[in-house]
PDB file of N, CA and C in Angstrom:
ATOM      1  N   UNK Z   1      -9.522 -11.613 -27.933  1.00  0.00           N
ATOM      2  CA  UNK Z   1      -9.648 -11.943 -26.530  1.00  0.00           C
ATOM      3  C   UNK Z   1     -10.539 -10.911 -25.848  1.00  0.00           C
ATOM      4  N   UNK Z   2     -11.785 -11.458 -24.866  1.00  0.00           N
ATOM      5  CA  UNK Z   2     -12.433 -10.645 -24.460  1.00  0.00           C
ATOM      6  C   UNK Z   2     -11.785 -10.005 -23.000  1.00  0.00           C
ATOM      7  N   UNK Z   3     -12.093  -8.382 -22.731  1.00  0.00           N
ATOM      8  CA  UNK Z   3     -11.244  -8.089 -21.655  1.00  0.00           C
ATOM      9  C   UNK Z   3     -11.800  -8.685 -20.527  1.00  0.00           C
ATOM     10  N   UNK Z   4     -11.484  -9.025 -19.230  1.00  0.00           N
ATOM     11  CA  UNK Z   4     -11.542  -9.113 -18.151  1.00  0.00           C
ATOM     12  C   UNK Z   4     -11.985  -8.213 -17.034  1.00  0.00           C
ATOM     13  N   UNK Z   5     -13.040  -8.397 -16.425  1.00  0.00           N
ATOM     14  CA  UNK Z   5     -13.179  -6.821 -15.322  1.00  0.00           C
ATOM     15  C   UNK Z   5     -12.929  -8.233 -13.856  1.00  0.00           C
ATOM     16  N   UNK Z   6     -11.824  -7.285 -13.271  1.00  0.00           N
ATOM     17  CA  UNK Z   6     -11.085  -7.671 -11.895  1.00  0.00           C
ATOM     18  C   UNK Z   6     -12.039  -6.797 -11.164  1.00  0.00           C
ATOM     19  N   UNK Z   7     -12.240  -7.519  -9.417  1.00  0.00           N
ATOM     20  CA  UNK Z   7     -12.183  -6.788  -8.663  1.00  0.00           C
ATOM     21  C   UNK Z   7     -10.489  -6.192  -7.994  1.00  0.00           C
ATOM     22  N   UNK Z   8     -11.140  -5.767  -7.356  1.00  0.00           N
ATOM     23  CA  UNK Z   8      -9.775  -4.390  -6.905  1.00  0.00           C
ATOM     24  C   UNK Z   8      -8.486  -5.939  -6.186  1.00  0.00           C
ATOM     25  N   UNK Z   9      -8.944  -6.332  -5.523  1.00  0.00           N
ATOM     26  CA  UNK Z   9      -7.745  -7.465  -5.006  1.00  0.00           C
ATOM     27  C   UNK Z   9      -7.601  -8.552  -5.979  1.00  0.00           C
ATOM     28  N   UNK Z  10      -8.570  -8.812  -6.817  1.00  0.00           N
ATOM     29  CA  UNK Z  10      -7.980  -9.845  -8.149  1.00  0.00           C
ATOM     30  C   UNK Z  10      -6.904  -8.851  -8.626  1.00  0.00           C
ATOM     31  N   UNK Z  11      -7.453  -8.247  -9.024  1.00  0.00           N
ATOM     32  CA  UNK Z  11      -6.176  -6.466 -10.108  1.00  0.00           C
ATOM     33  C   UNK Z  11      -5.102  -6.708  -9.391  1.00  0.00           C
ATOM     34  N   UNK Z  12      -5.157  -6.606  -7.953  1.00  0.00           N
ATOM     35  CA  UNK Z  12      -3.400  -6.413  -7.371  1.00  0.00           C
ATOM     36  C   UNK Z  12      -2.597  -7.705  -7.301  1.00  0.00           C
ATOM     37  N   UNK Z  13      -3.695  -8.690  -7.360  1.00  0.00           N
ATOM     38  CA  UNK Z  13      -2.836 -10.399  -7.921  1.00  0.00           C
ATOM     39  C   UNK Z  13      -1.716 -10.538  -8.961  1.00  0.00           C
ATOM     40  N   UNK Z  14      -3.228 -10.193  -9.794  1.00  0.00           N
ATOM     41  CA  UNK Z  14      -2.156 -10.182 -11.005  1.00  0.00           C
ATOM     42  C   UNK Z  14      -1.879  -9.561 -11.586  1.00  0.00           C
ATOM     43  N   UNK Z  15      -1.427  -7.847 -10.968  1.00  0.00           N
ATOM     44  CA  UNK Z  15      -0.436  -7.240 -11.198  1.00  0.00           C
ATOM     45  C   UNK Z  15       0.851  -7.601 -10.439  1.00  0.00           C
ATOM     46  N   UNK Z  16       0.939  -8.141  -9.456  1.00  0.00           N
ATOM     47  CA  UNK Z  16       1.812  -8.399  -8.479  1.00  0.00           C
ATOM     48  C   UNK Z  16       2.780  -9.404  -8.871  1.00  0.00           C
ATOM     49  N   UNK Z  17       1.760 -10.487 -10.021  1.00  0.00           N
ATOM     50  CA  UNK Z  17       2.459 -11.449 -10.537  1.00  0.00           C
ATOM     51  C   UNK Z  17       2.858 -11.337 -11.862  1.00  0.00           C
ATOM     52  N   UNK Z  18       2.784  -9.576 -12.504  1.00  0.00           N
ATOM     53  CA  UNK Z  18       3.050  -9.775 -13.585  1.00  0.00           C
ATOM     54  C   UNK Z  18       4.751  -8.722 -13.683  1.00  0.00           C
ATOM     55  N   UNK Z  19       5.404  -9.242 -14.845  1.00  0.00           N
ATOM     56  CA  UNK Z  19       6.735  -8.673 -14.965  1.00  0.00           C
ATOM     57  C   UNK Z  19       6.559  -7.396 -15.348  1.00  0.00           C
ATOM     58  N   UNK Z  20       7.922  -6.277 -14.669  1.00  0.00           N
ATOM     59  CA  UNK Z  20       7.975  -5.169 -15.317  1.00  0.00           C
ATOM     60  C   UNK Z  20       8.161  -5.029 -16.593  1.00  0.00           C
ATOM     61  N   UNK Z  21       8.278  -6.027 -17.031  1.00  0.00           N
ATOM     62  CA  UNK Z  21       8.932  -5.304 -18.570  1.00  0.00           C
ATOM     63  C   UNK Z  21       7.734  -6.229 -19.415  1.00  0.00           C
ATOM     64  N   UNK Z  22       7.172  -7.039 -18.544  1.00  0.00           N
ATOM     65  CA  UNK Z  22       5.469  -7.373 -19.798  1.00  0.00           C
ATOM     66  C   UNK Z  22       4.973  -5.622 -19.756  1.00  0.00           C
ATOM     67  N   UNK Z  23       4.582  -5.130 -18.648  1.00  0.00           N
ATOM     68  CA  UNK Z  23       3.881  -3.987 -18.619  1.00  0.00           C
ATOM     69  C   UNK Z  23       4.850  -3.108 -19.541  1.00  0.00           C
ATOM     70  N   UNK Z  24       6.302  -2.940 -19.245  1.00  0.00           N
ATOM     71  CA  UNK Z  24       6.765  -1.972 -20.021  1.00  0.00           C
ATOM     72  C   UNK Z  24       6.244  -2.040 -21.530  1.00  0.00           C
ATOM     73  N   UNK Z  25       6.506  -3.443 -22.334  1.00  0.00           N
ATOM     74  CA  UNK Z  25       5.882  -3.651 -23.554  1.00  0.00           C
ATOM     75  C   UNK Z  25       4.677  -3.228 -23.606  1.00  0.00           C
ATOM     76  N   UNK Z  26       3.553  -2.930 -22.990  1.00  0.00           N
ATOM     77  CA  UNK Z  26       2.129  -3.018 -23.113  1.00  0.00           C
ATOM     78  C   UNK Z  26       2.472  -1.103 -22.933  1.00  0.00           C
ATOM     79  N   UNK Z  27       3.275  -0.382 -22.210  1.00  0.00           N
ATOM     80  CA  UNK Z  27       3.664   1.208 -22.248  1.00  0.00           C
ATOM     81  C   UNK Z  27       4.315   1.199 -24.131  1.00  0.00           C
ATOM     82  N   UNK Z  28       5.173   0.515 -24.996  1.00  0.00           N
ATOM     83  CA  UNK Z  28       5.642   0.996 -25.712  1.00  0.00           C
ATOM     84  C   UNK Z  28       4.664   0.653 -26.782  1.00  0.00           C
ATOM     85  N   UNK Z  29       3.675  -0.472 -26.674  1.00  0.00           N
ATOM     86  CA  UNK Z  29       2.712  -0.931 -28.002  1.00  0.00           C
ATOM     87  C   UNK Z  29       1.094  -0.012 -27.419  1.00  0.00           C
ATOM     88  N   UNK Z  30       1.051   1.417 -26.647  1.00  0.00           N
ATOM     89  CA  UNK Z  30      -0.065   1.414 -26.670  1.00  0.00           C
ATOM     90  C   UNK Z  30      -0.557   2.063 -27.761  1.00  0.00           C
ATOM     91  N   UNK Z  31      -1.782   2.038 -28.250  1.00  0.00           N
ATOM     92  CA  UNK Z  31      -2.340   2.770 -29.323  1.00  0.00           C
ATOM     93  C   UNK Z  31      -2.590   4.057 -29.531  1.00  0.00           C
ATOM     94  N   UNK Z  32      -2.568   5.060 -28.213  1.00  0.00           N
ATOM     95  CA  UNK Z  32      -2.649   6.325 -27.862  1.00  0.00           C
ATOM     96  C   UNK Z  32      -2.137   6.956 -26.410  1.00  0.00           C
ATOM     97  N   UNK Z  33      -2.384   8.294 -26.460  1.00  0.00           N
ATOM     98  CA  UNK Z  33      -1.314   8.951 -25.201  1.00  0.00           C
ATOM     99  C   UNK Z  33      -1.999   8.194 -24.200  1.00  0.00           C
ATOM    100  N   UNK Z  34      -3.744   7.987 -23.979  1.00  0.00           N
ATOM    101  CA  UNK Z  34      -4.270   8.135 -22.923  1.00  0.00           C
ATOM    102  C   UNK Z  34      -4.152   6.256 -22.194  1.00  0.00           C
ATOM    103  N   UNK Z  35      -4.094   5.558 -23.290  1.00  0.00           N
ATOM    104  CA  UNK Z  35      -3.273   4.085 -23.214  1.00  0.00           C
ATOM    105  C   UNK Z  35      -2.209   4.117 -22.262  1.00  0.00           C
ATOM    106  N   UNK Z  36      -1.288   4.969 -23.374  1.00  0.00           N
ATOM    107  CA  UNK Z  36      -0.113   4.674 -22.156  1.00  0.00           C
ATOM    108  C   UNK Z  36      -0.267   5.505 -21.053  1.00  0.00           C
ATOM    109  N   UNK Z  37      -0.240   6.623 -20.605  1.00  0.00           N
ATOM    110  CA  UNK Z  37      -0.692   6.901 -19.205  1.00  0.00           C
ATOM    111  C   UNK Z  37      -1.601   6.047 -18.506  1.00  0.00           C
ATOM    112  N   UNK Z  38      -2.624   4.799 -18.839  1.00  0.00           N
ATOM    113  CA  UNK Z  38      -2.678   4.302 -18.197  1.00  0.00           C
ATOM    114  C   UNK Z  38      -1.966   2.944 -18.204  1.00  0.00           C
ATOM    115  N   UNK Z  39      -1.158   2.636 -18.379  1.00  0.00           N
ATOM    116  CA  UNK Z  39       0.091   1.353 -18.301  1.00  0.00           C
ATOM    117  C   UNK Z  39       0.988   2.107 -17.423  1.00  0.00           C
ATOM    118  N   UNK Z  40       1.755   3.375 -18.130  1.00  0.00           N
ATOM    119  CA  UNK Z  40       2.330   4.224 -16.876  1.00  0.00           C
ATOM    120  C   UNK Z  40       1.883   4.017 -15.523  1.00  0.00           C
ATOM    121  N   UNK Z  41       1.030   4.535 -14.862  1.00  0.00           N
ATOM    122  CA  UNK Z  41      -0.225   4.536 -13.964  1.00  0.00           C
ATOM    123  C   UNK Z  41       0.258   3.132 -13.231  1.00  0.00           C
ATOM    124  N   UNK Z  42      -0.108   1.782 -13.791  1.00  0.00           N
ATOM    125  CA  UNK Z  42      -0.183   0.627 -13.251  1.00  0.00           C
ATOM    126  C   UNK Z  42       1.253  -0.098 -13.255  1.00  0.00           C
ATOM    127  N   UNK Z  43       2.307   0.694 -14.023  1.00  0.00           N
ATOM    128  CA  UNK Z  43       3.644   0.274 -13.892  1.00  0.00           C
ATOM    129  C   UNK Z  43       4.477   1.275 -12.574  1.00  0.00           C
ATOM    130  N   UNK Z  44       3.871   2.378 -12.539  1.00  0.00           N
ATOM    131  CA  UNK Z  44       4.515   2.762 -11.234  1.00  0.00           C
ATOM    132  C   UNK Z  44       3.953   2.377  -9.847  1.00  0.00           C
ATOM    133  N   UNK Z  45       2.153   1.695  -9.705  1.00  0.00           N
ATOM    134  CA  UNK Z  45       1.573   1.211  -8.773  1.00  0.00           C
ATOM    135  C   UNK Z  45       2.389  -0.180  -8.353  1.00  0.00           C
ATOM    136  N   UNK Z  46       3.138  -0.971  -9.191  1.00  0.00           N
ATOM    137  CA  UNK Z  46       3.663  -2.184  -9.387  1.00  0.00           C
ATOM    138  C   UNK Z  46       4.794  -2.323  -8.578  1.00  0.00           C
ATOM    139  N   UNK Z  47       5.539  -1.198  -9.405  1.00  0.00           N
ATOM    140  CA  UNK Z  47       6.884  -0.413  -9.048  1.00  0.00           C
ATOM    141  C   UNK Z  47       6.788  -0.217  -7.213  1.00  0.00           C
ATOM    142  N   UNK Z  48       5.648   0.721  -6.776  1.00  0.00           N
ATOM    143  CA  UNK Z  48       5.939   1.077  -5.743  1.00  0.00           C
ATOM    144  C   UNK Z  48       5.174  -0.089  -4.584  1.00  0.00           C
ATOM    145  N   UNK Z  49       4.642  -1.110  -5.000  1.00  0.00           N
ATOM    146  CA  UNK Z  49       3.912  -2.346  -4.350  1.00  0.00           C
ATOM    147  C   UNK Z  49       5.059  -3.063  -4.029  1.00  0.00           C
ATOM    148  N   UNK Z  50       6.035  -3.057  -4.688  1.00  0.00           N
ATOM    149  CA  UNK Z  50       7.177  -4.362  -4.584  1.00  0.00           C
ATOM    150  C   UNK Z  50       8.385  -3.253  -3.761  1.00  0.00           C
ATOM    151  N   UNK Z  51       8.330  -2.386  -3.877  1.00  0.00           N
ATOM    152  CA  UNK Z  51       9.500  -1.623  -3.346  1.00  0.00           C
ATOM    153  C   UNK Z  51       9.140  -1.850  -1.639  1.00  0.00           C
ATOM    154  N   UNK Z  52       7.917  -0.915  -1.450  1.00  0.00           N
ATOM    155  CA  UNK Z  52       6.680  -1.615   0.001  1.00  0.00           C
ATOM    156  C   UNK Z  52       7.053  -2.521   0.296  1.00  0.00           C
ATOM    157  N   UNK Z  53       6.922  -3.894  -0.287  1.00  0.00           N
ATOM    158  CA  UNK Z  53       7.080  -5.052   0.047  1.00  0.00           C
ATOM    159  C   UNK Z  53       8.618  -5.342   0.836  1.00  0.00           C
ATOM    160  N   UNK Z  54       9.509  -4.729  -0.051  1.00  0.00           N
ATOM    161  CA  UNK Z  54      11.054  -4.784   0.165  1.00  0.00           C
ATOM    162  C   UNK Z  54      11.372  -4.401   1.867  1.00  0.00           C
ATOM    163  N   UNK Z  55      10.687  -3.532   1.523  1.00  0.00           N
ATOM    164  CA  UNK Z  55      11.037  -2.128   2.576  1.00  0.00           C
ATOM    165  C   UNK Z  55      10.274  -3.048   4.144  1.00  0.00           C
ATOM    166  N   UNK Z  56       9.493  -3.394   3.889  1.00  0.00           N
ATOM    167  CA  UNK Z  56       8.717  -4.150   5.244  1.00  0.00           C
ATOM    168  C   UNK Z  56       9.284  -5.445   5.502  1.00  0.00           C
ATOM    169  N   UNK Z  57       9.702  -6.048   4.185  1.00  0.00           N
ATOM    170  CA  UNK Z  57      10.714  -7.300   4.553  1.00  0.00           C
ATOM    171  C   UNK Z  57      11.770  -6.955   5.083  1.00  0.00           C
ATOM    172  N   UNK Z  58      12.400  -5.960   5.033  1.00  0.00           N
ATOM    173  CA  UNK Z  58      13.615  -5.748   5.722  1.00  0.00           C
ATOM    174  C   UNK Z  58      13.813  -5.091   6.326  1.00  0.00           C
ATOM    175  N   UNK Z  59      12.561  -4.781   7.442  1.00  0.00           N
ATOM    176  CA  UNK Z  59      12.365  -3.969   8.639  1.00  0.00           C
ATOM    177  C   UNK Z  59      13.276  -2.496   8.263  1.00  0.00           C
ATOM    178  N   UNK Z  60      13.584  -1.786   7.619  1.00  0.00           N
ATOM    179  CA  UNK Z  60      14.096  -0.548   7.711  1.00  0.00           C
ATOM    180  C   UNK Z  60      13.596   0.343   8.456  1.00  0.00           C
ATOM    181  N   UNK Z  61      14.577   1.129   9.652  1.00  0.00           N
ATOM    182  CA  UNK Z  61      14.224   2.507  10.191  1.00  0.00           C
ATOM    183  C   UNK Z  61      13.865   3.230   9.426  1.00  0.00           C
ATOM    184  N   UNK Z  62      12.304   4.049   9.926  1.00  0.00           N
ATOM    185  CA  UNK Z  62      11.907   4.941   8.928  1.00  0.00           C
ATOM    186  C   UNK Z  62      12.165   5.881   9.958  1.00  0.00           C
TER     187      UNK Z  62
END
């Protein structure tokens, strides 16, 4: 499969639409350290996109 180059708001699509634990798999099958630091990287951007999301849906006092 040939890779894909996203622009920056395609990338946050479909990261937005993809599961934590596809990405977690893609952190435990990478081929080297610098692999997984970057799955790391895009699993905590994910992580903290949907938490955001939470947090503004439910008006919380900051």
């Amino acid at each position: 499969m040939k890779d894909k180059l996203y622009k920056a708001d395609e990338l946050m699509h479909v990261l937005e639409n993809t599961s934590l634990t596809d990405i977690d798999q893609k952190i435990l099958n990478a081929k080297n350290h610098n692999e997984q630091a970057m799955w790391w990287t895009l699993y905590n951007l994910v992580l903290q996109q949907r938490q955001l999301k939470i947090i503004n849906q439910k008006k919380f006092i900051r």
